[in-house]
Amino acid sequence: MGVFALGIELDGEGFHPEAWRRATHTPDSLLTGDTLRTRVATAENAGFTLVTFADSILPPESVAGRIDAVTRASFVAATTSTIGLVPTVATSYAEPFHTSSQIATLDYASRGRAGWIAERLDDPRAAATWGRTQVTGDELTREQSDSIEVARRLWDSWEDDAVIRDYPNGRFLDRDKLHYIDFRGASFSVKGPSIVPRPPQGQPVVFGADGDVDVRIVAADSVAAAIESAERAGAPLAFAEIDVTLDTPGATAVERLGAAPSNSPARLAFSGSAAELVDLLTHLSTHLDGVRLHPAVIDEDLPVLAREVLPALLRTGVAHRPVPGSTLRANLGLARPANRYAASN
């Protein structure tokens, strides 16, 4: 195995249904964004490879609403320097032209640290919110595949040296290095080129459970299933997801939240001490390329992760801090892709 990446989900208050009752931040800090900045800074200082932000056009029932994931990621881009910023943007119903532009812009704002979790929405309420007929089954899969393909083509629709900036001669763009993608699918057609020049990474890192992704997020409710799924992931990298409930200085995980089962059948469920989690992650590091941790209560579990889990993994060389000035692709061990249109000239 190469790089073992550590990601953490920082949406809301945590996966546990009662997490909002245990939050320690003030309402004002949540409104101003101070809580988000503090949490992401804590994750970056601890040595996490990336942070993710869940999203949906339908906010969780526990909150009245929330700012979209790309905006939240962009908000912390200027106050971070090494950690990858990976928002979720659903492929169902959304316009892929707009999605590709959003992610490309985030890549510029973060200087090459952007990723994208491409997610399907199989929910009639989401379709109604978008004003569309519900898409299901194979149509959902096809729309996701088409959306990812369109985004990748749009990111390549500008060659790397298309922007000239020849001020004395008034030339700022080489029009021969812009390309029309002319994509026609079952749900939409897109001409291009993009309205955003090619991102710093060439192509931001695409995560997802399906489709043409760089990082396959495998569905597994046991260690054995995660390892088996990773072996047949069919993508350059494979990540497992883990719901984490940790012992804290004042109480054990069980005392805090009971058994705290996983919030999803597609995730491993861990409940115990920091040392036990270190052992689990060390074992997984020999079979997978990374994990994404979902804290039960962010304000309680993140400090333990930062104080006890990450330092132990860094000391033993299981994990490594992101390299300052590097892109998310580089920190994941992924090469910068060549531009498909430049290569054909």
CSV table of C-alpha atoms in Angstrom, one decimal:
chain,number,residue,atom,x,y,z
A,1,MET,CA,0.0,0.0,0.0
A,2,GLY,CA,1.1,3.6,-0.5
A,3,VAL,CA,-0.3,6.6,1.2
A,4,PHE,CA,-2.9,6.0,3.9
A,5,ALA,CA,-5.1,9.0,4.0
A,6,LEU,CA,-7.2,10.1,6.9
A,7,GLY,CA,-10.4,12.0,6.3
A,8,ILE,CA,-13.1,13.3,8.6
A,9,GLU,CA,-16.7,14.5,8.1
A,10,LEU,CA,-17.5,17.8,9.8
A,11,ASP,CA,-21.1,18.4,8.8
A,12,GLY,CA,-23.5,19.3,11.6
A,13,GLU,CA,-22.8,18.2,15.1
A,14,GLY,CA,-22.0,14.5,14.5
A,15,PHE,CA,-23.7,11.3,13.4
A,16,HIS,CA,-25.4,10.5,16.7
A,17,PRO,CA,-29.1,11.7,16.9
A,18,GLU,CA,-28.5,13.4,20.2
A,19,ALA,CA,-25.2,15.1,19.1
A,20,TRP,CA,-26.8,18.5,18.9
A,21,ARG,CA,-27.7,18.3,22.6
A,22,ARG,CA,-24.0,17.8,23.5
A,23,ALA,CA,-22.5,20.6,21.3
A,24,THR,CA,-20.2,22.9,23.3
A,25,HIS,CA,-20.1,25.8,20.9
A,26,THR,CA,-22.3,28.9,21.2
A,27,PRO,CA,-25.1,29.6,18.7
A,28,ASP,CA,-23.4,32.8,17.7
A,29,SER,CA,-20.2,31.0,16.7
A,30,LEU,CA,-22.2,28.7,14.5
A,31,LEU,CA,-23.8,31.6,12.8
A,32,THR,CA,-20.6,33.5,12.2
A,33,GLY,CA,-18.7,30.5,11.0
A,34,ASP,CA,-16.2,30.5,13.9
A,35,THR,CA,-17.2,26.9,14.8
A,36,LEU,CA,-16.6,25.7,11.3
A,37,ARG,CA,-13.2,27.4,11.1
A,38,THR,CA,-12.2,26.1,14.5
A,39,ARG,CA,-13.1,22.5,13.7
A,40,VAL,CA,-11.3,22.5,10.3
A,41,ALA,CA,-8.3,24.2,11.9
A,42,THR,CA,-8.2,21.5,14.6
A,43,ALA,CA,-8.4,18.7,11.9
A,44,GLU,CA,-5.6,20.4,9.9
A,45,ASN,CA,-3.3,20.9,12.8
A,46,ALA,CA,-3.9,17.3,13.9
A,47,GLY,CA,-2.7,16.1,10.5
A,48,PHE,CA,-5.8,14.9,8.7
A,49,THR,CA,-5.4,14.5,5.0
A,50,LEU,CA,-8.9,15.9,4.1
A,51,VAL,CA,-12.1,17.1,5.6
A,52,THR,CA,-15.5,16.5,4.0
A,53,PHE,CA,-18.8,18.4,4.2
A,54,ALA,CA,-22.1,16.5,3.7
A,55,ASP,CA,-24.9,18.2,1.8
A,56,SER,CA,-28.3,17.8,0.4
A,57,ILE,CA,-30.9,20.0,-1.1
A,58,LEU,CA,-33.0,18.7,1.8
A,59,PRO,CA,-31.3,19.7,5.1
A,60,PRO,CA,-31.4,17.2,8.1
A,61,GLU,CA,-34.5,17.3,10.2
A,62,SER,CA,-32.5,18.5,13.2
A,63,VAL,CA,-31.7,21.9,11.6
A,64,ALA,CA,-33.8,24.5,9.9
A,65,GLY,CA,-31.4,24.9,7.0
A,66,ARG,CA,-27.7,25.2,6.2
A,67,ILE,CA,-25.3,26.8,3.8
A,68,ASP,CA,-24.4,24.4,0.9
A,69,ALA,CA,-21.2,22.3,1.2
A,70,VAL,CA,-19.2,24.0,-1.6
A,71,THR,CA,-19.7,27.4,0.1
A,72,ARG,CA,-18.7,26.0,3.5
A,73,ALA,CA,-15.5,24.5,1.9
A,74,SER,CA,-14.7,27.8,0.1
A,75,PHE,CA,-15.3,29.7,3.4
A,76,VAL,CA,-12.4,27.8,5.1
A,77,ALA,CA,-10.1,27.7,2.0
A,78,ALA,CA,-8.4,30.9,2.9
A,79,THR,CA,-7.8,30.0,6.5
A,80,THR,CA,-6.2,26.6,5.8
A,81,SER,CA,-3.1,25.6,3.9
A,82,THR,CA,-2.6,21.8,3.8
A,83,ILE,CA,-5.9,20.0,4.4
A,84,GLY,CA,-8.0,18.8,1.5
A,85,LEU,CA,-11.5,20.3,1.2
A,86,VAL,CA,-14.1,17.9,-0.2
A,87,PRO,CA,-17.8,18.9,-0.3
A,88,THR,CA,-20.6,16.6,-1.3
A,89,VAL,CA,-22.5,17.7,-4.4
A,90,ALA,CA,-25.3,15.5,-5.7
A,91,THR,CA,-25.3,14.5,-9.3
A,92,SER,CA,-29.1,13.9,-9.4
A,93,TYR,CA,-31.1,16.9,-10.9
A,94,ALA,CA,-28.2,19.4,-10.5
A,95,GLU,CA,-26.7,20.9,-13.7
A,96,PRO,CA,-23.2,19.4,-14.2
A,97,PHE,CA,-21.9,22.6,-15.8
A,98,HIS,CA,-22.6,24.5,-12.6
A,99,THR,CA,-21.1,21.7,-10.4
A,100,SER,CA,-17.9,21.6,-12.4
A,101,SER,CA,-17.5,25.3,-12.2
A,102,GLN,CA,-18.1,25.3,-8.4
A,103,ILE,CA,-15.5,22.6,-7.8
A,104,ALA,CA,-13.0,24.2,-10.2
A,105,THR,CA,-13.4,27.5,-8.4
A,106,LEU,CA,-12.9,25.8,-5.0
A,107,ASP,CA,-9.7,24.3,-6.4
A,108,TYR,CA,-8.4,27.8,-7.2
A,109,ALA,CA,-9.5,29.2,-3.8
A,110,SER,CA,-7.7,26.4,-2.0
A,111,ARG,CA,-4.7,26.3,-4.3
A,112,GLY,CA,-5.2,22.8,-5.5
A,113,ARG,CA,-6.8,21.1,-2.4
A,114,ALA,CA,-10.3,20.5,-3.7
A,115,GLY,CA,-12.2,17.3,-4.1
A,116,TRP,CA,-15.8,16.4,-4.9
A,117,ILE,CA,-18.0,13.6,-3.4
A,118,ALA,CA,-20.4,12.7,-6.2
A,119,GLU,CA,-23.6,11.5,-4.6
A,120,ARG,CA,-27.0,10.2,-5.9
A,121,LEU,CA,-30.3,11.4,-4.5
A,122,ASP,CA,-33.1,8.8,-4.6
A,123,ASP,CA,-35.7,10.8,-2.8
A,124,PRO,CA,-39.0,12.1,-4.3
A,125,ARG,CA,-38.8,15.2,-2.0
A,126,ALA,CA,-35.5,16.2,-3.7
A,127,ALA,CA,-37.0,15.8,-7.1
A,128,ALA,CA,-40.0,18.0,-6.1
A,129,THR,CA,-37.6,20.6,-4.7
A,130,TRP,CA,-35.8,20.8,-8.0
A,131,GLY,CA,-39.1,20.8,-9.9
A,132,ARG,CA,-38.3,17.6,-11.7
A,133,THR,CA,-39.8,14.2,-12.1
A,134,GLN,CA,-38.1,11.7,-9.8
A,135,VAL,CA,-35.2,9.8,-11.3
A,136,THR,CA,-34.8,6.2,-10.0
A,137,GLY,CA,-32.8,3.0,-10.6
A,138,ASP,CA,-30.7,2.8,-13.7
A,139,GLU,CA,-31.6,6.4,-14.6
A,140,LEU,CA,-29.9,7.6,-11.3
A,141,THR,CA,-26.8,5.7,-12.2
A,142,ARG,CA,-26.7,7.0,-15.7
A,143,GLU,CA,-27.2,10.6,-14.6
A,144,GLN,CA,-24.4,10.3,-12.2
A,145,SER,CA,-22.1,8.7,-14.8
A,146,ASP,CA,-22.9,11.5,-17.3
A,147,SER,CA,-22.5,14.2,-14.7
A,148,ILE,CA,-19.0,13.0,-13.7
A,149,GLU,CA,-18.0,12.7,-17.4
A,150,VAL,CA,-19.2,16.2,-18.2
A,151,ALA,CA,-17.3,17.7,-15.3
A,152,ARG,CA,-14.1,15.9,-16.3
A,153,ARG,CA,-14.5,17.1,-19.9
A,154,LEU,CA,-15.2,20.7,-18.8
A,155,TRP,CA,-12.1,20.7,-16.5
A,156,ASP,CA,-10.1,19.7,-19.6
A,157,SER,CA,-11.9,22.2,-21.9
A,158,TRP,CA,-9.1,24.7,-21.2
A,159,GLU,CA,-5.6,23.6,-21.8
A,160,ASP,CA,-3.1,24.5,-19.0
A,161,ASP,CA,-1.5,27.3,-21.0
A,162,ALA,CA,-4.7,28.7,-22.6
A,163,VAL,CA,-4.4,31.9,-20.5
A,164,ILE,CA,-1.7,34.1,-22.0
A,165,ARG,CA,-1.8,37.5,-20.1
A,166,ASP,CA,0.2,39.3,-22.8
A,167,TYR,CA,-0.7,42.8,-21.5
A,168,PRO,CA,1.5,44.9,-24.0
A,169,ASN,CA,-0.2,43.2,-27.0
A,170,GLY,CA,-3.7,42.9,-25.4
A,171,ARG,CA,-3.8,39.1,-25.7
A,172,PHE,CA,-5.1,37.3,-22.7
A,173,LEU,CA,-6.4,34.0,-24.2
A,174,ASP,CA,-5.3,31.5,-26.8
A,175,ARG,CA,-8.7,30.6,-28.4
A,176,ASP,CA,-7.2,27.5,-30.0
A,177,LYS,CA,-6.6,26.0,-26.6
A,178,LEU,CA,-10.3,26.2,-25.6
A,179,HIS,CA,-12.4,23.2,-26.6
A,180,TYR,CA,-16.1,22.5,-27.0
A,181,ILE,CA,-17.0,19.3,-25.3
A,182,ASP,CA,-20.4,18.8,-27.1
A,183,PHE,CA,-21.8,16.2,-24.7
A,184,ARG,CA,-25.2,14.7,-25.3
A,185,GLY,CA,-26.8,12.5,-22.7
A,186,ALA,CA,-30.3,11.2,-21.9
A,187,SER,CA,-31.0,14.0,-19.3
A,188,PHE,CA,-28.9,16.9,-20.6
A,189,SER,CA,-26.5,18.2,-23.3
A,190,VAL,CA,-23.5,20.5,-22.7
A,191,LYS,CA,-21.4,22.3,-25.2
A,192,GLY,CA,-18.8,24.0,-23.1
A,193,PRO,CA,-16.1,25.2,-22.8
A,194,SER,CA,-16.1,25.9,-19.1
A,195,ILE,CA,-16.3,29.4,-17.8
A,196,VAL,CA,-13.4,28.6,-15.4
A,197,PRO,CA,-9.8,27.9,-16.6
A,198,ARG,CA,-8.4,24.4,-16.0
A,199,PRO,CA,-8.1,23.9,-12.2
A,200,PRO,CA,-4.7,23.8,-10.5
A,201,GLN,CA,-4.9,20.0,-10.1
A,202,GLY,CA,-6.0,19.6,-13.7
A,203,GLN,CA,-8.9,17.6,-12.4
A,204,PRO,CA,-10.0,17.9,-8.7
A,205,VAL,CA,-10.2,14.5,-6.9
A,206,VAL,CA,-13.6,12.8,-7.4
A,207,PHE,CA,-14.9,10.6,-4.6
A,208,GLY,CA,-17.9,8.4,-4.8
A,209,ALA,CA,-19.5,5.0,-4.3
A,210,ASP,CA,-20.2,4.6,-8.0
A,211,GLY,CA,-19.0,5.7,-11.4
A,212,ASP,CA,-15.7,7.0,-12.8
A,213,VAL,CA,-14.1,8.2,-9.5
A,214,ASP,CA,-10.6,8.6,-8.3
A,215,VAL,CA,-11.5,7.4,-4.8
A,216,ARG,CA,-14.1,4.6,-4.3
A,217,ILE,CA,-16.0,4.9,-1.0
A,218,VAL,CA,-16.7,1.3,-0.2
A,219,ALA,CA,-19.8,0.2,1.6
A,220,ALA,CA,-19.1,-2.2,4.4
A,221,ASP,CA,-20.3,-2.9,7.9
A,222,SER,CA,-17.4,-5.1,9.0
A,223,VAL,CA,-13.6,-5.0,8.6
A,224,ALA,CA,-13.7,-8.1,6.4
A,225,ALA,CA,-16.3,-6.7,4.1
A,226,ALA,CA,-14.3,-3.4,3.8
A,227,ILE,CA,-11.2,-5.2,2.8
A,228,GLU,CA,-13.1,-7.4,0.3
A,229,SER,CA,-14.8,-4.4,-1.2
A,230,ALA,CA,-11.5,-2.5,-1.5
A,231,GLU,CA,-10.0,-5.4,-3.4
A,232,ARG,CA,-12.7,-5.1,-6.1
A,233,ALA,CA,-13.2,-1.3,-5.9
A,234,GLY,CA,-12.2,-0.7,-9.5
A,235,ALA,CA,-10.8,2.7,-8.8
A,236,PRO,CA,-7.3,4.0,-8.1
A,237,LEU,CA,-8.0,4.4,-4.4
A,238,ALA,CA,-10.5,2.8,-1.9
A,239,PHE,CA,-11.7,4.4,1.3
A,240,ALA,CA,-13.8,2.8,4.1
A,241,GLU,CA,-16.2,4.8,6.3
A,242,ILE,CA,-16.2,4.5,10.1
A,243,ASP,CA,-18.6,5.9,12.6
A,244,VAL,CA,-16.5,6.7,15.7
A,245,THR,CA,-17.5,7.0,19.3
A,246,LEU,CA,-14.5,7.5,21.6
A,247,ASP,CA,-13.8,7.3,25.2
A,248,THR,CA,-13.2,10.8,26.6
A,249,PRO,CA,-11.4,11.8,29.8
A,250,GLY,CA,-14.7,12.0,31.7
A,251,ALA,CA,-16.5,8.9,30.4
A,252,THR,CA,-16.2,5.8,28.3
A,253,ALA,CA,-17.9,5.7,24.9
A,254,VAL,CA,-20.7,3.5,26.3
A,255,GLU,CA,-21.2,5.8,29.2
A,256,ARG,CA,-21.4,8.8,26.9
A,257,LEU,CA,-23.8,7.5,24.3
A,258,GLY,CA,-24.7,3.9,25.0
A,259,ALA,CA,-23.9,1.4,22.3
A,260,ALA,CA,-23.9,4.2,19.7
A,261,PRO,CA,-24.5,1.9,16.6
A,262,SER,CA,-23.5,3.0,13.2
A,263,ASN,CA,-25.6,5.6,11.5
A,264,SER,CA,-25.5,3.7,8.3
A,265,PRO,CA,-25.2,0.0,7.2
A,266,ALA,CA,-22.6,1.1,4.7
A,267,ARG,CA,-20.2,2.1,7.5
A,268,LEU,CA,-18.1,0.3,10.1
A,269,ALA,CA,-19.1,1.1,13.7
A,270,PHE,CA,-16.3,1.7,16.3
A,271,SER,CA,-16.9,2.4,19.9
A,272,GLY,CA,-14.0,2.4,22.4
A,273,SER,CA,-10.6,3.9,23.3
A,274,ALA,CA,-8.2,5.9,21.2
A,275,ALA,CA,-5.7,3.1,21.4
A,276,GLU,CA,-8.2,0.6,20.1
A,277,LEU,CA,-9.0,2.9,17.2
A,278,VAL,CA,-5.3,3.3,16.4
A,279,ASP,CA,-5.0,-0.5,16.3
A,280,LEU,CA,-8.0,-0.7,13.9
A,281,LEU,CA,-6.7,2.0,11.6
A,282,THR,CA,-3.2,0.5,11.6
A,283,HIS,CA,-4.8,-2.8,10.5
A,284,LEU,CA,-6.9,-1.2,7.8
A,285,SER,CA,-3.9,0.7,6.5
A,286,THR,CA,-2.4,-2.5,5.1
A,287,HIS,CA,-5.5,-3.2,3.0
A,288,LEU,CA,-7.1,0.2,2.1
A,289,ASP,CA,-5.9,3.6,0.9
A,290,GLY,CA,-7.7,5.6,3.5
A,291,VAL,CA,-10.7,6.1,5.7
A,292,ARG,CA,-13.3,8.8,6.4
A,293,LEU,CA,-14.2,9.1,10.1
A,294,HIS,CA,-17.7,10.2,11.2
A,295,PRO,CA,-17.5,11.4,14.8
A,296,ALA,CA,-20.6,10.7,17.0
A,297,VAL,CA,-20.3,14.1,18.6
A,298,ILE,CA,-17.8,16.4,16.8
A,299,ASP,CA,-17.2,18.7,19.8
A,300,GLU,CA,-16.3,15.6,22.0
A,301,ASP,CA,-14.7,13.2,19.6
A,302,LEU,CA,-12.6,15.5,17.5
A,303,PRO,CA,-10.4,16.7,20.4
A,304,VAL,CA,-9.6,13.0,21.3
A,305,LEU,CA,-8.8,12.3,17.7
A,306,ALA,CA,-6.5,15.3,17.5
A,307,ARG,CA,-4.9,14.6,20.9
A,308,GLU,CA,-4.5,10.8,20.9
A,309,VAL,CA,-5.3,9.1,17.7
A,310,LEU,CA,-3.6,11.2,15.0
A,311,PRO,CA,-0.3,11.6,16.9
A,312,ALA,CA,0.0,7.9,17.4
A,313,LEU,CA,-0.6,7.2,13.7
A,314,LEU,CA,1.9,9.8,12.7
A,315,ARG,CA,4.6,8.5,15.1
A,316,THR,CA,4.4,5.0,13.7
A,317,GLY,CA,4.3,6.2,10.1
A,318,VAL,CA,0.9,4.7,9.4
A,319,ALA,CA,-0.2,8.2,8.3
A,320,HIS,CA,1.7,11.3,7.2
A,321,ARG,CA,0.9,15.0,7.4
A,322,PRO,CA,-0.1,16.6,4.1
A,323,VAL,CA,2.9,18.4,2.6
A,324,PRO,CA,2.6,22.2,2.6
A,325,GLY,CA,2.2,23.6,-0.9
A,326,SER,CA,1.1,20.2,-2.3
A,327,THR,CA,-2.2,19.5,-3.9
A,328,LEU,CA,-4.8,17.0,-2.6
A,329,ARG,CA,-3.9,14.8,-5.5
A,330,ALA,CA,-0.3,14.7,-4.5
A,331,ASN,CA,-1.1,14.0,-0.9
A,332,LEU,CA,-3.2,11.1,-2.0
A,333,GLY,CA,-0.5,9.8,-4.3
A,334,LEU,CA,-2.5,10.5,-7.4
A,335,ALA,CA,-0.7,11.9,-10.5
A,336,ARG,CA,-1.9,15.1,-12.2
A,337,PRO,CA,-3.8,13.9,-15.3
A,338,ALA,CA,-2.9,15.0,-18.8
A,339,ASN,CA,-5.4,17.2,-20.6
A,340,ARG,CA,-7.3,14.9,-23.0
A,341,TYR,CA,-7.7,17.6,-25.7
A,342,ALA,CA,-4.1,18.8,-25.6
A,343,ALA,CA,-2.9,15.2,-26.0
A,344,SER,CA,-5.0,14.8,-29.1
A,345,ASN,CA,-3.5,17.8,-30.9
